[in-house]
PDB file of C-alpha atoms in Angstrom:
ATOM      1  CA  UNK A 636      86.920  11.825 124.938  1.00 52.00           C
ATOM      2  CA  UNK A 637      90.227   9.991 124.587  1.00 55.00           C
ATOM      3  CA  UNK A 638      90.890   8.207 121.305  1.00 55.00           C
ATOM      4  CA  UNK A 639      92.352   4.782 121.436  1.00 59.00           C
ATOM      5  CA  UNK A 640      95.326   4.180 119.151  1.00 57.00           C
ATOM      6  CA  UNK A 641      94.491   1.968 116.130  1.00 59.00           C
ATOM      7  CA  UNK A 642      95.843  -1.534 116.133  1.00 63.00           C
ATOM      8  CA  UNK A 643      95.808  -4.572 113.921  1.00 62.00           C
ATOM      9  CA  UNK A 644      95.043  -4.503 110.227  1.00 59.00           C
ATOM     10  CA  UNK A 645      93.464  -1.064 110.213  1.00 59.00           C
ATOM     11  CA  UNK A 646      96.576   0.530 111.675  1.00 57.00           C
ATOM     12  CA  UNK A 647      98.738  -1.075 108.973  1.00 58.00           C
ATOM     13  CA  UNK A 648      96.448   0.233 106.186  1.00 61.00           C
ATOM     14  CA  UNK A 649      96.487   3.759 107.550  1.00 55.00           C
ATOM     15  CA  UNK A 650     100.328   3.720 107.948  1.00 58.00           C
ATOM     16  CA  UNK A 651     100.750   2.454 104.332  1.00 64.00           C
ATOM     17  CA  UNK A 652      98.290   5.005 102.945  1.00 66.00           C
ATOM     18  CA  UNK A 653     100.105   7.774 104.819  1.00 60.00           C
ATOM     19  CA  UNK A 654     103.471   6.693 103.374  1.00 63.00           C
ATOM     20  CA  UNK A 655     101.993   6.601  99.844  1.00 69.00           C
ATOM     21  CA  UNK A 656     100.641  10.162 100.276  1.00 80.00           C
ATOM     22  CA  UNK A 657     104.009  11.575 101.326  1.00 91.00           C
ATOM     23  CA  UNK A 658     106.618  12.276  98.656  1.00 93.00           C
ATOM     24  CA  UNK A 659     109.958  10.542  99.019  1.00 95.00           C
ATOM     25  CA  UNK A 660     113.386  12.097  98.594  1.00 96.00           C
ATOM     26  CA  UNK A 661     116.924  10.790  98.439  1.00 97.00           C
ATOM     27  CA  UNK A 662     119.257  13.080 100.544  1.00 97.00           C
ATOM     28  CA  UNK A 663     123.010  12.838 100.471  1.00 97.00           C
ATOM     29  CA  UNK A 664     124.620  14.165 103.663  1.00 96.00           C
ATOM     30  CA  UNK A 665     128.320  14.700 104.302  1.00 96.00           C
ATOM     31  CA  UNK A 666     130.638  15.615 107.207  1.00 95.00           C
ATOM     32  CA  UNK A 667     134.225  16.420 107.153  1.00 94.00           C
ATOM     33  CA  UNK A 668     136.685  14.275 109.084  1.00 95.00           C
ATOM     34  CA  UNK A 669     139.924  16.041 109.745  1.00 95.00           C
ATOM     35  CA  UNK A 670     143.087  14.055 109.011  1.00 96.00           C
ATOM     36  CA  UNK A 671     146.321  15.163 110.554  1.00 96.00           C
ATOM     37  CA  UNK A 672     149.955  14.173 110.943  1.00 97.00           C
ATOM     38  CA  UNK A 673     152.678  15.343 113.221  1.00 97.00           C
ATOM     39  CA  UNK A 674     156.136  15.382 111.717  1.00 97.00           C
ATOM     40  CA  UNK A 675     159.430  17.224 112.407  1.00 97.00           C
ATOM     41  CA  UNK A 676     161.241  19.180 109.728  1.00 98.00           C
ATOM     42  CA  UNK A 677     164.706  20.748 109.629  1.00 98.00           C
ATOM     43  CA  UNK A 678     164.349  24.310 108.454  1.00 97.00           C
ATOM     44  CA  UNK A 679     165.968  27.748 108.830  1.00 97.00           C
ATOM     45  CA  UNK A 680     162.723  29.426 109.900  1.00 96.00           C
ATOM     46  CA  UNK A 681     159.241  28.420 111.134  1.00 96.00           C
ATOM     47  CA  UNK A 682     157.865  29.654 107.745  1.00 94.00           C
ATOM     48  CA  UNK A 683     160.189  27.250 105.878  1.00 96.00           C
ATOM     49  CA  UNK A 684     159.133  24.324 108.158  1.00 97.00           C
ATOM     50  CA  UNK A 685     155.477  25.150 107.360  1.00 95.00           C
ATOM     51  CA  UNK A 686     156.244  25.239 103.615  1.00 95.00           C
ATOM     52  CA  UNK A 687     157.957  21.898 103.807  1.00 97.00           C
ATOM     53  CA  UNK A 688     154.960  20.367 105.758  1.00 97.00           C
ATOM     54  CA  UNK A 689     152.466  21.648 103.104  1.00 95.00           C
ATOM     55  CA  UNK A 690     154.604  20.320 100.239  1.00 97.00           C
ATOM     56  CA  UNK A 691     155.190  16.895 101.930  1.00 97.00           C
ATOM     57  CA  UNK A 692     152.969  14.409 100.099  1.00 97.00           C
ATOM     58  CA  UNK A 693     153.695  11.467 102.421  1.00 97.00           C
ATOM     59  CA  UNK A 694     150.607  10.842 104.594  1.00 97.00           C
ATOM     60  CA  UNK A 695     151.459   7.255 105.550  1.00 96.00           C
ATOM     61  CA  UNK A 696     151.341   8.183 109.281  1.00 96.00           C
ATOM     62  CA  UNK A 697     148.069  10.075 109.098  1.00 97.00           C
ATOM     63  CA  UNK A 698     145.535  10.057 111.895  1.00 96.00           C
ATOM     64  CA  UNK A 699     141.794  10.671 111.855  1.00 96.00           C
ATOM     65  CA  UNK A 700     140.638  13.386 114.412  1.00 95.00           C
ATOM     66  CA  UNK A 701     137.231  12.042 115.495  1.00 94.00           C
ATOM     67  CA  UNK A 702     136.902  14.705 118.197  1.00 93.00           C
ATOM     68  CA  UNK A 703     136.702  17.586 115.759  1.00 93.00           C
ATOM     69  CA  UNK A 704     134.578  16.100 112.949  1.00 93.00           C
ATOM     70  CA  UNK A 705     132.622  18.748 111.147  1.00 92.00           C
ATOM     71  CA  UNK A 706     128.912  19.456 111.022  1.00 93.00           C
ATOM     72  CA  UNK A 707     126.601  17.315 108.897  1.00 95.00           C
ATOM     73  CA  UNK A 708     125.360  19.162 105.818  1.00 95.00           C
ATOM     74  CA  UNK A 709     123.429  18.378 102.646  1.00 96.00           C
ATOM     75  CA  UNK A 710     125.351  17.724  99.472  1.00 96.00           C
ATOM     76  CA  UNK A 711     122.655  16.327  97.225  1.00 96.00           C
ATOM     77  CA  UNK A 712     118.883  16.096  96.989  1.00 97.00           C
ATOM     78  CA  UNK A 713     116.735  14.154  94.530  1.00 97.00           C
ATOM     79  CA  UNK A 714     113.062  13.370  94.162  1.00 96.00           C
ATOM     80  CA  UNK A 715     112.204   9.626  94.652  1.00 95.00           C
ATOM     81  CA  UNK A 716     113.621   6.618  96.530  1.00 94.00           C
ATOM     82  CA  UNK A 717     117.231   5.710  95.827  1.00 95.00           C
ATOM     83  CA  UNK A 718     117.422   8.464  93.203  1.00 96.00           C
ATOM     84  CA  UNK A 719     120.903   9.848  93.897  1.00 96.00           C
ATOM     85  CA  UNK A 720     122.659  10.811  90.634  1.00 96.00           C
ATOM     86  CA  UNK A 721     119.934   8.980  88.564  1.00 95.00           C
ATOM     87  CA  UNK A 722     118.018  12.033  87.625  1.00 90.00           C
ATOM     88  CA  UNK A 723     117.864  15.794  87.999  1.00 95.00           C
ATOM     89  CA  UNK A 724     118.863  17.053  91.356  1.00 96.00           C
ATOM     90  CA  UNK A 725     116.772  19.482  93.461  1.00 97.00           C
ATOM     91  CA  UNK A 726     118.279  22.762  94.595  1.00 95.00           C
ATOM     92  CA  UNK A 727     119.286  22.580  98.273  1.00 94.00           C
ATOM     93  CA  UNK A 728     118.469  25.726 100.284  1.00 91.00           C
ATOM     94  CA  UNK A 729     121.707  27.375 101.469  1.00 87.00           C
ATOM     95  CA  UNK A 730     120.885  26.906 105.162  1.00 89.00           C
ATOM     96  CA  UNK A 731     121.525  23.219 104.718  1.00 94.00           C
ATOM     97  CA  UNK A 732     124.954  23.818 103.150  1.00 93.00           C
ATOM     98  CA  UNK A 733     128.236  23.600 105.112  1.00 94.00           C
ATOM     99  CA  UNK A 734     128.552  26.682 107.292  1.00 91.00           C
ATOM    100  CA  UNK A 735     132.106  27.568 106.138  1.00 89.00           C
ATOM    101  CA  UNK A 736     130.955  27.365 102.561  1.00 88.00           C
ATOM    102  CA  UNK A 737     127.876  29.495 103.315  1.00 88.00           C
ATOM    103  CA  UNK A 738     130.237  32.111 104.767  1.00 87.00           C
ATOM    104  CA  UNK A 739     132.510  32.055 101.722  1.00 85.00           C
ATOM    105  CA  UNK A 740     129.623  32.207  99.260  1.00 84.00           C
ATOM    106  CA  UNK A 741     127.884  34.993 101.191  1.00 85.00           C
ATOM    107  CA  UNK A 742     131.047  37.094 101.288  1.00 84.00           C
ATOM    108  CA  UNK A 743     130.546  37.870  97.629  1.00 80.00           C
ATOM    109  CA  UNK A 744     127.041  39.148  98.170  1.00 82.00           C
ATOM    110  CA  UNK A 745     128.184  41.353 101.032  1.00 82.00           C
ATOM    111  CA  UNK A 746     131.015  42.698  98.937  1.00 77.00           C
ATOM    112  CA  UNK A 747     128.664  43.420  96.058  1.00 78.00           C
ATOM    113  CA  UNK A 748     126.306  45.322  98.397  1.00 77.00           C
ATOM    114  CA  UNK A 749     129.148  47.335  99.951  1.00 74.00           C
ATOM    115  CA  UNK A 750     130.623  48.128  96.532  1.00 68.00           C
ATOM    116  CA  UNK A 751     127.244  49.287  95.241  1.00 72.00           C
ATOM    117  CA  UNK A 752     126.689  51.898  97.950  1.00 68.00           C
ATOM    118  CA  UNK A 753     130.362  52.888  97.994  1.00 58.00           C
ATOM    119  CA  UNK A 754     130.172  54.402  94.554  1.00 61.00           C
ATOM    120  CA  UNK A 755     131.411  57.992  94.602  1.00 55.00           C
ATOM    121  CA  UNK A 756     128.313  59.398  92.912  1.00 60.00           C
ATOM    122  CA  UNK A 757     126.018  58.185  95.700  1.00 70.00           C
ATOM    123  CA  UNK A 758     122.509  56.677  95.344  1.00 71.00           C
ATOM    124  CA  UNK A 759     119.335  58.087  93.967  1.00 80.00           C
ATOM    125  CA  UNK A 760     116.106  57.547  95.955  1.00 80.00           C
ATOM    126  CA  UNK A 761     115.046  54.888  93.407  1.00 84.00           C
ATOM    127  CA  UNK A 762     118.475  53.107  93.697  1.00 81.00           C
ATOM    128  CA  UNK A 763     118.332  53.315  97.469  1.00 79.00           C
ATOM    129  CA  UNK A 764     114.833  51.788  97.632  1.00 82.00           C
ATOM    130  CA  UNK A 765     116.102  48.912  95.396  1.00 84.00           C
ATOM    131  CA  UNK A 766     119.302  48.481  97.346  1.00 80.00           C
ATOM    132  CA  UNK A 767     117.967  48.538 100.876  1.00 81.00           C
ATOM    133  CA  UNK A 768     115.915  45.327 100.908  1.00 85.00           C
ATOM    134  CA  UNK A 769     118.800  43.348  99.381  1.00 84.00           C
ATOM    135  CA  UNK A 770     121.293  44.840 101.803  1.00 81.00           C
ATOM    136  CA  UNK A 771     118.978  44.098 104.760  1.00 81.00           C
ATOM    137  CA  UNK A 772     118.537  40.459 103.576  1.00 84.00           C
ATOM    138  CA  UNK A 773     122.295  40.073 103.123  1.00 82.00           C
ATOM    139  CA  UNK A 774     122.983  41.392 106.607  1.00 80.00           C
ATOM    140  CA  UNK A 775     120.323  39.059 108.155  1.00 81.00           C
ATOM    141  CA  UNK A 776     121.817  36.082 106.360  1.00 82.00           C
ATOM    142  CA  UNK A 777     125.289  37.022 107.504  1.00 79.00           C
ATOM    143  CA  UNK A 778     124.088  37.255 111.115  1.00 78.00           C
ATOM    144  CA  UNK A 779     122.383  33.859 110.844  1.00 80.00           C
ATOM    145  CA  UNK A 780     125.499  32.290 109.482  1.00 78.00           C
ATOM    146  CA  UNK A 781     127.635  33.801 112.240  1.00 76.00           C
ATOM    147  CA  UNK A 782     125.159  32.715 114.924  1.00 79.00           C
ATOM    148  CA  UNK A 783     125.049  29.220 113.376  1.00 77.00           C
ATOM    149  CA  UNK A 784     121.290  29.319 112.741  1.00 78.00           C
ATOM    150  CA  UNK A 785     119.175  29.026 109.665  1.00 73.00           C
ATOM    151  CA  UNK A 786     118.666  32.230 107.671  1.00 72.00           C
ATOM    152  CA  UNK A 787     115.029  32.997 107.194  1.00 68.00           C
ATOM    153  CA  UNK A 788     115.418  35.312 104.278  1.00 50.00           C
ATOM    154  CA  UNK A 789     116.049  33.947 100.766  1.00 52.00           C
ATOM    155  CA  UNK A 790     118.500  35.952  98.709  1.00 48.00           C
ATOM    156  CA  UNK A 791     118.156  36.894  95.085  1.00 42.00           C
ATOM    157  CA  UNK A 792     118.171  33.698  92.977  1.00 43.00           C
ATOM    158  CA  UNK A 793     118.263  31.493  96.072  1.00 49.00           C
ATOM    159  CA  UNK A 794     116.146  28.311  95.968  1.00 46.00           C
ATOM    160  CA  UNK A 795     113.303  28.268  98.485  1.00 44.00           C
ATOM    161  CA  UNK A 796     113.628  24.544  99.118  1.00 42.00           C
ATOM    162  CA  UNK A 797     110.471  23.623  97.158  1.00 41.00           C
ATOM    163  CA  UNK A 798     110.897  20.645  94.793  1.00 39.00           C
TER     164      UNK A 798
END
């Protein structure tokens, strides 16, 4: 039996009830737009020219590079409609953060894991059983970041995305 779609007043009531039943969130998204300039500098070496360019504060001839705009990522999350910066924010799961920032943040976890097992005294069986799941999760997250996909494993202290 094929169901006919609702129409008229009943359909409006069902849609409104559905919207009332679903929670609403305010989500702030961001993307980075590269700005560049091309300018000539007189310098003794290429390194000196680079230093001059970095120290040059005049961006009056800047151009936006629309072709290399960055990915869209989440920078804020609040419960309710139009709630940005009006109440407590909700922790955003790391897989919605900017990929380059995820890489930088995760570097510390990987370094901690490596430093832990690199201790000269070695690991006891108990320490190894505590270390291995964290190391496996850190490696999986690193692979997900490198492959530009969401990591499925939440790290220690990482929000699970639940409000």
